Short mmCIF file of C-alpha atoms in Angstrom, two decimals:
data_model
loop_
_atom_site.label_atom_id
_atom_site.label_comp_id
_atom_site.label_asym_id
_atom_site.label_seq_id
_atom_site.Cartn_x
_atom_site.Cartn_y
_atom_site.Cartn_z
CA UNK A 3 14.16 3.97 -8.91
CA UNK A 4 11.90 5.10 -11.75
CA UNK A 5 8.73 3.09 -12.28
CA UNK A 6 9.57 2.68 -15.97
CA UNK A 7 12.90 1.04 -15.04
CA UNK A 8 11.11 -1.30 -12.63
CA UNK A 9 8.59 -2.24 -15.34
CA UNK A 10 11.39 -2.90 -17.85
CA UNK A 11 13.32 -5.24 -15.52
CA UNK A 12 10.11 -6.90 -14.29
CA UNK A 13 8.95 -7.61 -17.86
CA UNK A 14 12.36 -9.02 -18.87
CA UNK A 15 12.40 -11.32 -15.80
CA UNK A 16 8.94 -12.67 -16.72
CA UNK A 17 10.13 -13.39 -20.27
CA UNK A 18 13.05 -15.36 -18.77
CA UNK A 19 10.57 -17.34 -16.62
CA UNK A 20 8.56 -18.23 -19.74
CA UNK A 21 11.80 -19.53 -21.28
CA UNK A 22 12.56 -21.51 -18.06
CA UNK A 23 15.72 -19.42 -17.60
CA UNK A 24 15.51 -19.14 -13.81
CA UNK A 25 19.03 -17.77 -13.37
CA UNK A 26 18.38 -15.10 -15.98
CA UNK A 27 15.14 -14.17 -14.28
CA UNK A 28 16.90 -13.83 -10.91
CA UNK A 29 19.61 -11.67 -12.52
CA UNK A 30 16.97 -9.21 -13.74
CA UNK A 31 15.05 -9.20 -10.45
CA UNK A 32 18.21 -8.52 -8.45
CA UNK A 33 18.75 -5.30 -10.45
CA UNK A 34 15.51 -3.85 -9.02
CA UNK A 35 16.70 -1.54 -6.23
CA UNK A 36 13.19 -1.03 -4.77
CA UNK A 37 11.38 -4.38 -5.16
CA UNK A 38 7.64 -4.70 -4.62
CA UNK A 39 5.75 -7.58 -3.02
CA UNK A 40 4.98 -9.02 -6.47
CA UNK A 41 8.58 -8.97 -7.72
CA UNK A 42 9.74 -10.52 -4.43
CA UNK A 43 7.14 -13.31 -4.89
CA UNK A 44 8.60 -13.93 -8.36
CA UNK A 45 12.08 -14.12 -6.81
CA UNK A 46 10.85 -16.78 -4.37
CA UNK A 47 9.28 -18.76 -7.25
CA UNK A 48 12.58 -18.73 -9.18
CA UNK A 49 14.52 -19.96 -6.11
CA UNK A 50 11.95 -22.73 -5.59
CA UNK A 51 12.36 -23.86 -9.19
CA UNK A 52 16.13 -24.07 -8.61
CA UNK A 53 15.68 -25.97 -5.33
CA UNK A 54 17.14 -23.12 -3.23
CA UNK A 55 14.72 -23.42 -0.31
CA UNK A 56 16.54 -21.09 2.12
CA UNK A 57 16.70 -18.24 -0.42
CA UNK A 58 13.07 -18.85 -1.40
CA UNK A 59 12.01 -18.63 2.26
CA UNK A 60 13.89 -15.35 2.71
CA UNK A 61 12.21 -13.89 -0.39
CA UNK A 62 8.76 -14.93 0.88
CA UNK A 63 9.50 -13.32 4.26
CA UNK A 64 10.27 -10.05 2.46
CA UNK A 65 7.11 -10.46 0.35
CA UNK A 66 4.90 -10.72 3.43
CA UNK A 67 6.75 -7.83 5.07
CA UNK A 68 5.84 -5.70 2.03
CA UNK A 69 2.19 -6.87 1.93
CA UNK A 70 0.95 -8.45 5.17
CA UNK A 71 -2.45 -9.29 3.62
CA UNK A 72 -1.25 -11.28 0.59
CA UNK A 73 -2.93 -14.62 1.30
CA UNK A 74 -1.20 -16.44 -1.58
CA UNK A 75 2.21 -15.59 -0.07
CA UNK A 76 1.23 -17.19 3.26
CA UNK A 77 -0.13 -20.20 1.33
CA UNK A 78 3.15 -20.59 -0.60
CA UNK A 79 5.31 -20.14 2.50
CA UNK A 80 3.28 -22.76 4.43
CA UNK A 81 4.08 -25.40 1.78
CA UNK A 82 7.74 -24.38 1.89
CA UNK A 83 7.84 -24.61 5.71
CA UNK A 84 6.63 -28.22 5.48
CA UNK A 85 9.56 -29.10 3.20
CA UNK A 86 12.11 -27.81 5.74
CA UNK A 87 10.28 -29.43 8.72
CA UNK A 88 9.11 -26.21 10.41
CA UNK A 89 5.63 -27.50 11.09
CA UNK A 90 4.35 -25.05 13.70
CA UNK A 91 5.21 -22.10 11.48
CA UNK A 92 3.64 -23.89 8.50
CA UNK A 93 0.38 -24.31 10.42
CA UNK A 94 0.52 -20.67 11.49
CA UNK A 95 0.92 -19.55 7.87
CA UNK A 96 -2.09 -21.66 6.86
CA UNK A 97 -4.17 -19.96 9.55
CA UNK A 98 -3.05 -16.50 8.41
CA UNK A 99 -3.77 -17.40 4.77
CA UNK A 100 -7.31 -18.43 5.77
CA UNK A 101 -7.77 -15.18 7.74
CA UNK A 102 -6.67 -13.02 4.79
CA UNK A 103 -9.16 -14.85 2.55
CA UNK A 104 -11.65 -12.61 4.45
CA UNK A 105 -14.41 -15.21 4.28
CA UNK A 106 -14.23 -15.55 0.47
CA UNK A 107 -14.46 -18.95 -1.17
CA UNK A 108 -11.88 -17.93 -3.80
CA UNK A 109 -9.51 -15.04 -4.53
CA UNK A 110 -8.69 -14.48 -8.21
CA UNK A 111 -5.25 -12.86 -8.48
CA UNK A 112 -5.48 -12.20 -12.22
CA UNK A 113 -6.23 -8.54 -11.56
CA UNK A 114 -2.81 -8.30 -9.86
CA UNK A 115 -1.08 -10.13 -12.71
CA UNK A 116 -0.95 -13.67 -11.19
CA UNK A 117 -2.82 -16.27 -13.22
CA UNK A 118 -3.86 -18.26 -10.16
CA UNK A 119 -7.03 -18.70 -8.10
CA UNK A 120 -6.62 -19.48 -4.40
CA UNK A 121 -9.55 -21.49 -2.99
CA UNK A 122 -10.33 -21.80 0.72
CA UNK A 123 -10.36 -25.61 0.43
CA UNK A 124 -6.73 -25.51 -0.76
CA UNK A 125 -5.69 -23.67 2.42
CA UNK A 126 -7.56 -26.23 4.57
CA UNK A 127 -5.99 -29.07 2.55
CA UNK A 128 -2.46 -27.82 3.34
CA UNK A 129 -3.41 -27.44 7.01
CA UNK A 130 -4.47 -31.08 7.05
CA UNK A 131 -1.12 -32.07 5.51
CA UNK A 132 0.65 -30.26 8.36
CA UNK A 133 -1.36 -32.29 10.89
CA UNK A 134 -0.31 -35.44 9.04
CA UNK A 135 3.36 -34.45 9.41
CA UNK A 136 2.67 -33.94 13.15
CA UNK A 137 1.13 -37.40 13.41
CA UNK A 138 -2.32 -36.02 14.33
CA UNK A 139 -4.32 -38.16 11.89
CA UNK A 140 -7.75 -37.59 13.48
CA UNK A 141 -7.25 -33.84 13.39
CA UNK A 142 -6.15 -34.06 9.73
CA UNK A 143 -9.27 -36.08 8.90
CA UNK A 144 -11.51 -33.50 10.59
CA UNK A 145 -9.96 -30.60 8.66
CA UNK A 146 -10.26 -32.51 5.35
CA UNK A 147 -13.95 -33.14 6.04
CA UNK A 148 -14.36 -29.39 6.60
CA UNK A 149 -12.56 -28.73 3.31
CA UNK A 150 -14.91 -31.11 1.47
CA UNK A 151 -17.83 -28.82 2.39
CA UNK A 152 -16.15 -25.81 0.72
CA UNK A 153 -16.83 -24.82 -2.88
CA UNK A 154 -14.28 -24.61 -5.66
CA UNK A 155 -13.07 -26.43 -8.73
CA UNK A 156 -10.89 -29.52 -8.45
CA UNK A 157 -11.49 -30.15 -4.77
CA UNK A 158 -13.38 -33.46 -5.14
CA UNK A 159 -10.57 -35.70 -6.40
CA UNK A 160 -7.91 -34.05 -4.25
CA UNK A 161 -9.93 -34.32 -1.02
CA UNK A 162 -10.89 -37.96 -1.69
CA UNK A 163 -7.29 -39.00 -2.39
CA UNK A 164 -6.10 -37.13 0.71
CA UNK A 165 -8.73 -38.86 2.91
CA UNK A 166 -7.65 -42.26 1.59
CA UNK A 167 -4.01 -41.41 2.37
CA UNK A 168 -4.95 -40.30 5.92
CA UNK A 169 -6.82 -43.58 6.55
CA UNK A 170 -3.64 -45.44 5.50
CA UNK A 171 -1.62 -42.98 7.63
CA UNK A 172 0.27 -41.76 4.58
CA UNK A 173 1.17 -38.08 4.18
CA UNK A 174 -0.46 -36.40 1.13
CA UNK A 175 1.52 -34.07 -1.11
CA UNK A 176 1.07 -30.38 -0.16
CA UNK A 177 -0.31 -27.93 -2.73
CA UNK A 178 1.82 -25.12 -4.22
CA UNK A 179 1.43 -22.34 -6.76
CA UNK A 180 2.41 -24.08 -10.04
CA UNK A 181 5.95 -23.57 -11.33
CA UNK A 182 6.20 -20.71 -13.81
CA UNK A 183 3.07 -18.97 -12.50
CA UNK A 184 4.37 -15.53 -11.45
CA UNK A 185 3.11 -11.97 -11.15
CA UNK A 186 3.22 -10.19 -14.51
CA UNK A 187 3.09 -6.43 -15.22
CA UNK A 188 0.02 -5.07 -16.95
CA UNK A 189 0.13 -5.32 -20.71
CA UNK A 190 -0.97 -1.68 -21.06
CA UNK A 191 1.92 -0.51 -18.87
CA UNK A 192 4.47 -2.54 -20.85
CA UNK A 193 3.19 -1.11 -24.13
CA UNK A 194 3.63 2.41 -22.77
CA UNK A 195 7.36 1.78 -22.28
CA UNK A 196 7.92 2.34 -26.00
CA UNK A 197 8.37 6.03 -26.83
CA UNK A 198 5.70 7.47 -29.09
CA UNK A 199 5.45 10.74 -31.01
CA UNK A 200 1.84 11.77 -30.42
CA UNK A 201 2.23 15.27 -31.95
CA UNK A 202 4.11 14.35 -35.08
CA UNK A 203 5.95 16.89 -37.21
CA UNK A 204 4.33 20.15 -38.28
CA UNK A 205 3.89 20.67 -41.99
CA UNK A 206 3.35 24.00 -43.77
CA UNK A 207 0.19 23.89 -45.89
CA UNK A 208 0.03 27.52 -47.03
CA UNK A 209 2.33 30.48 -46.44
CA UNK A 210 2.94 33.91 -47.86
CA UNK A 211 6.68 33.31 -47.58
CA UNK A 212 8.22 31.50 -50.59
CA UNK A 213 9.76 28.09 -49.78
CA UNK A 214 8.58 28.34 -46.15
CA UNK A 215 9.74 25.26 -44.21
CA UNK A 216 8.92 26.41 -40.66
CA UNK A 217 7.94 23.40 -38.51
CA UNK A 218 7.53 24.84 -35.05
CA UNK A 219 4.87 26.49 -32.97
CA UNK A 220 4.34 29.98 -31.61
CA UNK A 221 5.57 30.54 -28.04
CA UNK A 222 3.04 29.84 -25.29
CA UNK A 223 1.59 32.88 -23.52
CA UNK A 224 1.70 32.89 -19.72
CA UNK A 225 -1.80 32.62 -18.23
CA UNK A 226 -2.65 34.47 -15.04
CA UNK A 227 -5.18 33.09 -12.55
CA UNK A 228 -8.57 34.33 -13.73
CA UNK A 229 -10.22 33.68 -17.08
CA UNK A 230 -9.06 32.70 -20.55
CA UNK A 231 -9.43 35.58 -23.01
CA UNK A 232 -8.52 35.80 -26.72
CA UNK A 233 -5.48 37.82 -27.73
CA UNK A 234 -6.53 41.24 -29.11
CA UNK A 235 -4.63 44.34 -30.18
CA UNK A 236 -7.34 46.96 -29.61
CA UNK A 237 -10.87 48.02 -30.41
CA UNK A 238 -10.59 47.37 -34.15
CA UNK A 239 -9.64 43.67 -33.83
CA UNK A 240 -11.53 42.97 -30.61
CA UNK A 241 -14.63 40.80 -30.52
CA UNK A 242 -15.67 42.37 -27.25
CA UNK A 243 -18.67 44.69 -27.67
CA UNK A 244 -20.50 47.14 -25.43
CA UNK A 245 -24.28 47.73 -25.64
CA UNK A 246 -25.42 51.31 -26.16
CA UNK A 247 -28.91 50.88 -24.70
CA UNK A 248 -30.70 48.14 -22.72
CA UNK A 249 -32.31 45.32 -24.67
CA UNK A 250 -35.16 43.05 -23.54
CA UNK A 251 -35.53 39.60 -25.10
CA UNK A 252 -38.56 39.38 -27.39
CA UNK A 253 -38.36 35.77 -28.58
CA UNK A 254 -36.79 32.48 -27.41
CA UNK A 255 -33.02 32.40 -27.83
CA UNK A 256 -32.52 36.15 -27.30
CA UNK A 257 -30.75 37.70 -24.29
CA UNK A 258 -31.84 40.50 -21.97
CA UNK A 259 -28.84 42.82 -21.59
CA UNK A 260 -28.58 46.13 -19.66
CA UNK A 261 -27.14 49.25 -21.25
CA UNK A 262 -23.35 49.59 -21.22
CA UNK A 263 -22.79 45.85 -20.63
CA UNK A 264 -19.73 44.10 -22.03
CA UNK A 265 -20.53 41.13 -24.32
CA UNK A 266 -18.37 38.82 -26.43
CA UNK A 267 -19.30 38.45 -30.10
CA UNK A 268 -19.47 34.66 -30.54
CA UNK A 269 -21.00 34.41 -34.05
CA UNK A 270 -21.44 36.49 -37.21
CA UNK A 271 -24.48 38.61 -38.09
CA UNK A 272 -27.35 36.73 -39.74
CA UNK A 273 -30.00 37.92 -42.22
CA UNK A 274 -32.20 39.35 -39.46
CA UNK A 275 -29.40 41.53 -38.10
CA UNK A 276 -28.94 39.31 -35.00
CA UNK A 277 -25.60 37.93 -33.80
CA UNK A 278 -24.74 35.28 -31.22
CA UNK A 279 -23.06 36.77 -28.13
CA UNK A 280 -21.99 35.57 -24.68
CA UNK A 281 -23.03 37.58 -21.63
CA UNK A 282 -22.83 36.58 -17.97
CA UNK A 283 -21.99 32.97 -18.91
CA UNK A 284 -25.05 32.64 -21.22
CA UNK A 285 -25.18 32.47 -25.01
CA UNK A 286 -27.95 34.05 -27.01
CA UNK A 287 -28.95 36.47 -29.80
CA UNK A 288 -28.61 40.25 -29.72
CA UNK A 289 -29.15 42.92 -32.45
CA UNK A 290 -25.83 43.95 -33.95
CA UNK A 291 -27.07 47.52 -34.33
CA UNK A 292 -27.14 47.94 -30.53
CA UNK A 293 -23.46 47.11 -29.87
CA UNK A 294 -20.20 48.91 -30.56
CA UNK A 295 -16.62 47.57 -30.42
CA UNK A 296 -15.07 48.00 -26.99
CA UNK A 297 -11.43 48.84 -26.32
CA UNK A 298 -10.31 45.95 -24.16
CA UNK A 299 -7.10 47.67 -23.07
CA UNK A 300 -8.96 50.76 -21.93
CA UNK A 301 -11.49 48.72 -20.02
CA UNK A 302 -8.71 46.81 -18.27
CA UNK A 303 -7.02 50.09 -17.23
CA UNK A 304 -10.21 51.30 -15.56
CA UNK A 305 -10.46 48.03 -13.61
CA UNK A 306 -14.21 47.81 -13.99
CA UNK A 307 -15.90 45.23 -11.81
CA UNK A 308 -17.70 43.24 -14.47
CA UNK A 309 -18.84 39.66 -14.39
CA UNK A 310 -16.31 37.54 -16.36
CA UNK A 311 -17.75 35.77 -19.37
CA UNK A 312 -14.82 33.46 -20.18
CA UNK A 313 -13.84 29.99 -18.86
CA UNK A 314 -12.23 30.11 -15.39
CA UNK A 315 -8.74 28.68 -14.90
CA UNK A 316 -8.38 25.69 -12.56
CA UNK A 317 -7.32 26.59 -9.00
CA UNK A 318 -3.64 26.14 -8.16
CA UNK A 319 -2.47 23.74 -5.42
CA UNK A 320 0.13 25.26 -3.13
CA UNK A 321 2.51 22.71 -1.52
CA UNK A 322 3.59 23.20 2.10
CA UNK A 323 6.55 25.53 2.46
CA UNK A 324 9.74 23.88 3.63
CA UNK A 325 10.93 24.97 7.08
CA UNK A 326 13.96 27.23 7.39
CA UNK A 327 14.40 26.97 11.16
CA UNK A 328 16.37 24.38 13.10
CA UNK A 329 14.62 21.22 14.26
CA UNK A 330 12.96 21.46 17.66
CA UNK A 331 13.18 18.60 20.12
CA UNK A 332 10.95 19.98 22.90
CA UNK A 333 9.58 17.23 25.08
CA UNK A 334 5.96 16.72 26.06
CA UNK A 335 4.80 15.26 29.41
CA UNK A 336 5.32 11.54 29.62
CA UNK A 337 2.53 9.08 29.97
CA UNK A 338 2.60 5.44 30.93
CA UNK A 339 1.68 2.93 28.22
CA UNK A 340 -0.33 -0.12 29.06
CA UNK A 341 0.27 -3.34 27.17
CA UNK A 342 -2.40 -5.07 25.14
CA UNK A 343 -2.84 -8.35 23.29
CA UNK A 344 -2.85 -8.78 19.55
CA UNK A 345 -5.92 -10.49 18.10
CA UNK A 346 -4.96 -13.95 16.73
CA UNK A 347 -6.38 -15.37 13.50
CA UNK A 348 -9.35 -17.77 13.51
CA UNK A 349 -8.88 -21.49 14.28
CA UNK A 350 -9.42 -24.37 11.89
CA UNK A 351 -11.68 -26.04 14.46
CA UNK A 352 -14.26 -23.31 13.74
CA UNK A 353 -13.63 -23.21 9.98
CA UNK A 354 -17.21 -24.37 9.24
CA UNK A 355 -18.87 -22.98 12.38
CA UNK A 356 -20.03 -19.46 13.37
CA UNK A 357 -17.26 -17.12 14.64
CA UNK A 358 -16.57 -16.86 18.36
CA UNK A 359 -17.89 -13.96 20.41
CA UNK A 360 -15.58 -11.20 21.63
CA UNK A 361 -15.59 -12.66 25.15
CA UNK A 362 -14.23 -16.00 23.88
CA UNK A 363 -10.65 -15.64 22.61
CA UNK A 364 -9.90 -17.80 19.52
CA UNK A 365 -7.60 -20.78 19.95
CA UNK A 366 -4.95 -22.24 17.61
CA UNK A 367 -5.42 -25.89 16.89
CA UNK A 368 -1.67 -26.47 17.01
CA UNK A 369 -2.01 -26.91 20.79
CA UNK A 370 -5.33 -28.80 20.76
CA UNK A 371 -3.54 -32.01 21.66
CA UNK A 372 -2.66 -30.60 25.05
CA UNK A 373 -6.26 -29.62 25.81
CA UNK A 374 -7.67 -32.97 24.65
CA UNK A 375 -5.18 -35.22 26.38
CA UNK A 376 -5.14 -33.20 29.63
CA UNK A 377 -3.42 -34.67 32.64
CA UNK A 378 -2.88 -38.06 30.97
CA UNK A 379 0.24 -36.80 29.17
CA UNK A 380 3.73 -36.77 30.67
CA UNK A 381 5.80 -33.93 31.99
CA UNK A 382 7.60 -33.47 28.65
CA UNK A 383 4.39 -32.47 26.85
CA UNK A 384 3.44 -30.20 29.76
CA UNK A 385 6.75 -28.39 29.41
CA UNK A 386 6.20 -28.02 25.66
CA UNK A 387 2.73 -26.54 26.25
CA UNK A 388 4.22 -23.96 28.63
CA UNK A 389 6.26 -22.43 25.79
CA UNK A 390 5.26 -19.70 23.36
CA UNK A 391 6.32 -18.94 19.77
CA UNK A 392 7.68 -15.37 19.54
CA UNK A 393 7.70 -13.89 16.03
CA UNK A 394 10.01 -10.86 15.73
CA UNK A 395 9.79 -8.40 12.79
CA UNK A 396 13.21 -6.82 12.15
CA UNK A 397 14.82 -6.11 8.78
CA UNK A 398 13.76 -9.73 8.31
CA UNK A 399 11.46 -12.01 10.34
CA UNK A 400 12.72 -14.51 12.92
CA UNK A 401 10.84 -16.89 15.24
CA UNK A 402 11.82 -18.21 18.69
CA UNK A 403 10.28 -20.75 21.07
CA UNK A 404 10.47 -19.31 24.61
CA UNK A 405 8.96 -20.52 27.95
CA UNK A 406 6.08 -18.40 29.23
CA UNK A 407 7.80 -17.51 32.50
CA UNK A 408 10.90 -16.06 30.80
CA UNK A 409 11.64 -12.49 32.00
CA UNK A 410 11.89 -9.68 29.46
CA UNK A 411 15.61 -9.14 29.84
CA UNK A 412 16.31 -12.81 28.98
CA UNK A 413 14.00 -12.62 25.95
CA UNK A 414 15.80 -9.50 24.82
CA UNK A 415 19.16 -11.28 25.15
CA UNK A 416 17.95 -14.24 23.05
CA UNK A 417 16.53 -11.94 20.36
CA UNK A 418 19.74 -9.90 20.34
CA UNK A 419 21.79 -13.09 19.89
CA UNK A 420 19.51 -14.19 17.06
CA UNK A 421 19.78 -10.80 15.29
CA UNK A 422 23.49 -10.29 16.00
CA UNK A 423 22.90 -6.96 17.74
CA UNK A 424 23.74 -5.75 21.29
CA UNK A 425 20.75 -6.10 23.60
CA UNK A 426 21.19 -2.54 24.87
CA UNK A 427 20.53 -1.19 21.35
CA UNK A 428 17.29 -3.13 20.78
CA UNK A 429 13.81 -1.78 21.32
CA UNK A 430 10.85 -4.20 21.45
CA UNK A 431 7.29 -3.06 20.75
CA UNK A 432 3.89 -4.61 20.00
CA UNK A 433 0.43 -3.57 18.78
CA UNK A 434 -2.71 -3.17 20.83
CA UNK A 435 -5.99 -4.61 19.58
CA UNK A 436 -7.73 -2.28 17.12
CA UNK A 437 -4.75 0.03 16.52
CA UNK A 438 -1.78 0.20 14.17
CA UNK A 439 0.53 2.10 16.51
CA UNK A 440 3.53 0.21 17.90
CA UNK A 441 3.87 0.71 21.68
CA UNK A 442 6.72 -0.41 23.96
CA UNK A 443 6.40 -3.53 26.09
CA UNK A 444 5.45 -2.94 29.71
CA UNK A 445 8.33 -5.21 30.73
CA UNK A 446 10.82 -2.70 29.36
CA UNK A 447 10.18 -0.40 32.34
CA UNK A 448 8.56 -2.74 34.90
CA UNK A 449 10.99 -5.33 36.33
CA UNK A 450 9.71 -8.84 37.01
CA UNK A 451 7.32 -8.94 34.02
CA UNK A 452 7.27 -11.99 31.75
CA UNK A 453 6.28 -12.69 28.15
CA UNK A 454 3.07 -14.34 29.41
CA UNK A 455 1.48 -10.88 29.79
CA UNK A 456 1.34 -10.35 26.01
CA UNK A 457 1.03 -14.01 24.91
CA UNK A 458 -2.18 -15.53 23.63
CA UNK A 459 -2.86 -18.96 22.16
CA UNK A 460 0.84 -19.85 22.18
CA UNK A 461 1.94 -16.92 20.01
CA UNK A 462 3.46 -13.44 20.44
CA UNK A 463 4.26 -10.95 17.65
CA UNK A 464 6.86 -8.26 18.35
CA UNK A 465 8.51 -5.50 16.33
CA UNK A 466 12.20 -4.74 16.92
CA UNK A 467 14.18 -1.58 16.13
CA UNK A 468 17.65 -0.37 17.05
CA UNK A 469 17.87 2.56 19.45
CA UNK A 470 21.12 4.04 18.14
CA UNK A 471 19.46 7.03 16.34
CA UNK A 472 17.30 7.80 19.42
CA UNK A 473 20.03 8.17 22.03
CA UNK A 474 19.26 11.18 24.30
CA UNK A 475 16.12 11.96 22.26
CA UNK A 476 12.55 12.14 23.58
CA UNK A 477 9.56 10.69 21.71
CA UNK A 478 6.68 13.16 22.07
CA UNK A 479 4.00 10.92 20.54
CA UNK A 480 3.48 8.52 17.63
CA UNK A 481 1.67 8.87 14.30
CA UNK A 482 0.68 6.48 11.49
CA UNK A 483 1.61 7.27 7.84
CA UNK A 484 -1.38 7.93 5.57
CA UNK A 485 0.63 7.83 2.31
CA UNK A 486 4.09 6.97 1.00
CA UNK A 487 6.56 9.86 1.31
CA UNK A 488 9.72 10.01 -0.80
CA UNK A 489 12.57 12.10 0.56
CA UNK A 490 13.10 15.34 -1.38
CA UNK A 491 16.44 16.10 0.32
CA UNK A 492 19.00 14.66 2.76
CA UNK A 493 17.11 16.10 5.73
CA UNK A 494 13.78 14.40 4.85
CA UNK A 495 12.38 11.23 6.47
CA UNK A 496 11.21 8.59 4.00
CA UNK A 497 8.45 6.14 4.95
CA UNK A 498 5.64 4.00 3.53
CA UNK A 499 1.89 3.96 4.10
CA UNK A 500 0.99 2.35 7.43
CA UNK A 501 4.44 2.87 9.05
CA UNK A 502 4.59 4.02 12.68
CA UNK A 503 6.51 7.29 13.08
CA UNK A 504 8.02 8.46 16.39
CA UNK A 505 7.55 12.24 16.60
CA UNK A 506 10.67 13.95 18.04
CA UNK A 507 9.73 17.59 17.48
CA UNK A 508 7.38 20.03 15.75
CA UNK A 509 9.33 22.20 13.29
CA UNK A 510 6.38 24.46 12.41
CA UNK A 511 2.67 24.14 11.66
CA UNK A 512 3.28 22.10 8.50
CA UNK A 513 6.44 20.05 9.20
CA UNK A 514 7.41 17.56 11.91
CA UNK A 515 10.65 15.83 12.88
CA UNK A 516 10.30 12.08 13.29
CA UNK A 517 12.00 8.69 13.45
CA UNK A 518 11.08 5.62 11.40
CA UNK A 519 13.01 2.42 10.63
CA UNK A 520 16.25 3.70 12.14
CA UNK A 521 16.23 7.05 10.29
CA UNK A 522 15.54 10.58 11.58
CA UNK A 523 14.30 13.44 9.41
CA UNK A 524 11.51 15.91 8.73
CA UNK A 525 8.27 15.35 6.78
CA UNK A 526 4.97 17.20 6.07
CA UNK A 527 2.51 16.68 8.92
CA UNK A 528 -0.37 16.12 6.44
CA UNK A 529 1.20 12.75 5.44
CA UNK A 530 0.39 11.14 8.85
CA UNK A 531 -2.28 11.14 11.53
CA UNK A 532 -2.24 10.68 15.30
CA UNK A 533 -4.18 7.51 16.13
CA UNK A 534 -3.87 7.65 19.94
CA UNK A 535 -3.00 10.96 21.60
CA UNK A 536 -2.23 9.26 24.95
CA UNK A 537 0.73 7.22 23.70
CA UNK A 538 4.03 8.85 24.69
CA UNK A 539 7.39 7.46 25.62
CA UNK A 540 10.74 8.75 26.89
CA UNK A 541 14.00 6.97 26.10
CA UNK A 542 16.66 7.41 28.78
#
C-alpha cells in the first residue's frame, strides 16, 4: 500500500473522529491494508467509544504487537482489562507501561501525533485501582502513596480522592486516554497530498522565429561518471585554454601555472589584460596573452592524464545482484540450545526505591499476598500460587493459566486447542536474556521437562509459529532483521525490522534463503545480522 494512500485514509478517519462519526472512522481505517501501530490505536479508540470492548481489546493487542514499547497502549489496555474483569493481565499491563516509561516522569506523545501526556503517577494510579478490584486495599493504599510522590499536573486531586475511596473500601474510577484523542498524521504530510506544479509552464520571452509558442525544454544529455563539462563544438567556441609558457604569480589573486597546462576561462578579460581562470580546482587571475584556445575534442582523443578542473559527479550505489541459481538447503552441524529466562519488568513495590541488583530477580506484586500470608493460607491459595500465566504471541496474543508442573506436551496441547491448530504443527520458542533471537524450548527435545524451567515471577512469554513451511527443512542458524524488507518478487521473503529469520540456505555471497512468519523466500544478507552464531536447530 502506498504511503500517500495510507495518509489519505488516516486523515479522513481523523476528520470523522472530530465529527464523532465513529462508524465512519472505522470504515476508513478498515480500508488500510497495512495498518501501523498508530492507526490500530485509533481503531481501538473508535471501538471503545461505541462500547465494543472485545473488538477494542483485539485492536490494542495488534497495536502492541506492532510496537512493543508503546507505553500508552499498555496503559489503555490495562484500563480495558479492568472493565472485562481480567485483573491479572490488567496489572501486568500497568507494570509494562511503567517499564516502557524508561524512568521518565512524563512522555509527551504530541511528536507522534497524539495530543496526550502520559504521567508515571497515572500508571501507578491505575495499578492501585487493580488492587482495589482484587480486594487488596492495603496494597492499593501503598501504591497510591508512591504515586503521590511523583511529579505531574493534576495528580493532587485525583490521588486524594482515590485515597479517600480506598479508606471507605470503594473502587476508584480507572484513568483512560480521553475519548476523541487519537493519533493524527503530520500536517506537513497531509498538505503534501495535494498535487503541485512547482515548475509551471514555460513562456517564450524572445525568439527569432515569428509567433514562436514553444513551451518545452531541450533534451537532457546523458552524464558519464567523471566531471561535469560545458557543451562545446570545438576550439572556436571552447572556453578551455592552454598556456604557451609557464607563469608565476606576482600579486595576490594570481595563479602559478606551468607551460602547456589546460585551464578553463571563467571570466572575461579586464582592463589590465587579466582574466579569471580555473586550474587544478583553484580560481585566480592569469594574463590572457599567455593562453590560446584548446581543441577539447583533440585533447580527449589523446587521452591526456590531466587533473580535472570541473565538479565531480556523485558516486553511484550499486544494489546487490539478484541470484540466478537455485536455492541451496545445505545443512550445518547441529548444536544444542540451552533455555534461558526472560527478564521481567520492575515491580510496583520498588517504584520509589533503588532498582534491584542483578543477583536479585524482580518480583511481581500480583503474587505478594502469597509471600506475606505464608503458611497461614489454605490449600486453595497454595494451588493458585503454583500456577503461572503463559502469554503466547501468535497472529494474535493469548494468555493461559497453567500449573508449574505441567509437562511441555500438555502445554502444547492446550495452546493448540486455544489457537485452533494441530499440536504437531506448532513450534514454541522464547527469548534469552539480552538477545532478540527466538530459540526453541528445551522441553521440545528433552522429555520430562516442565514449564517451571522458563517461568519467573509467575509469568512466561512464548512465541508460536506453525511448522508447515519447514517440513523436511533444516535451520542452519538464525538472524535478526536490521531493516524492513519489501518483497520485490514472488520468490522474496518479506519481513520487518527486529524479526527473527530462520536461515535455510546461502544462495550466494549476497543473498540468503530464510523463513519468517510462516513464509519462505530469499532476501539480501545485508538486511540482517547474526546475533548468536551458536544457535542452530534441526527440525525432524
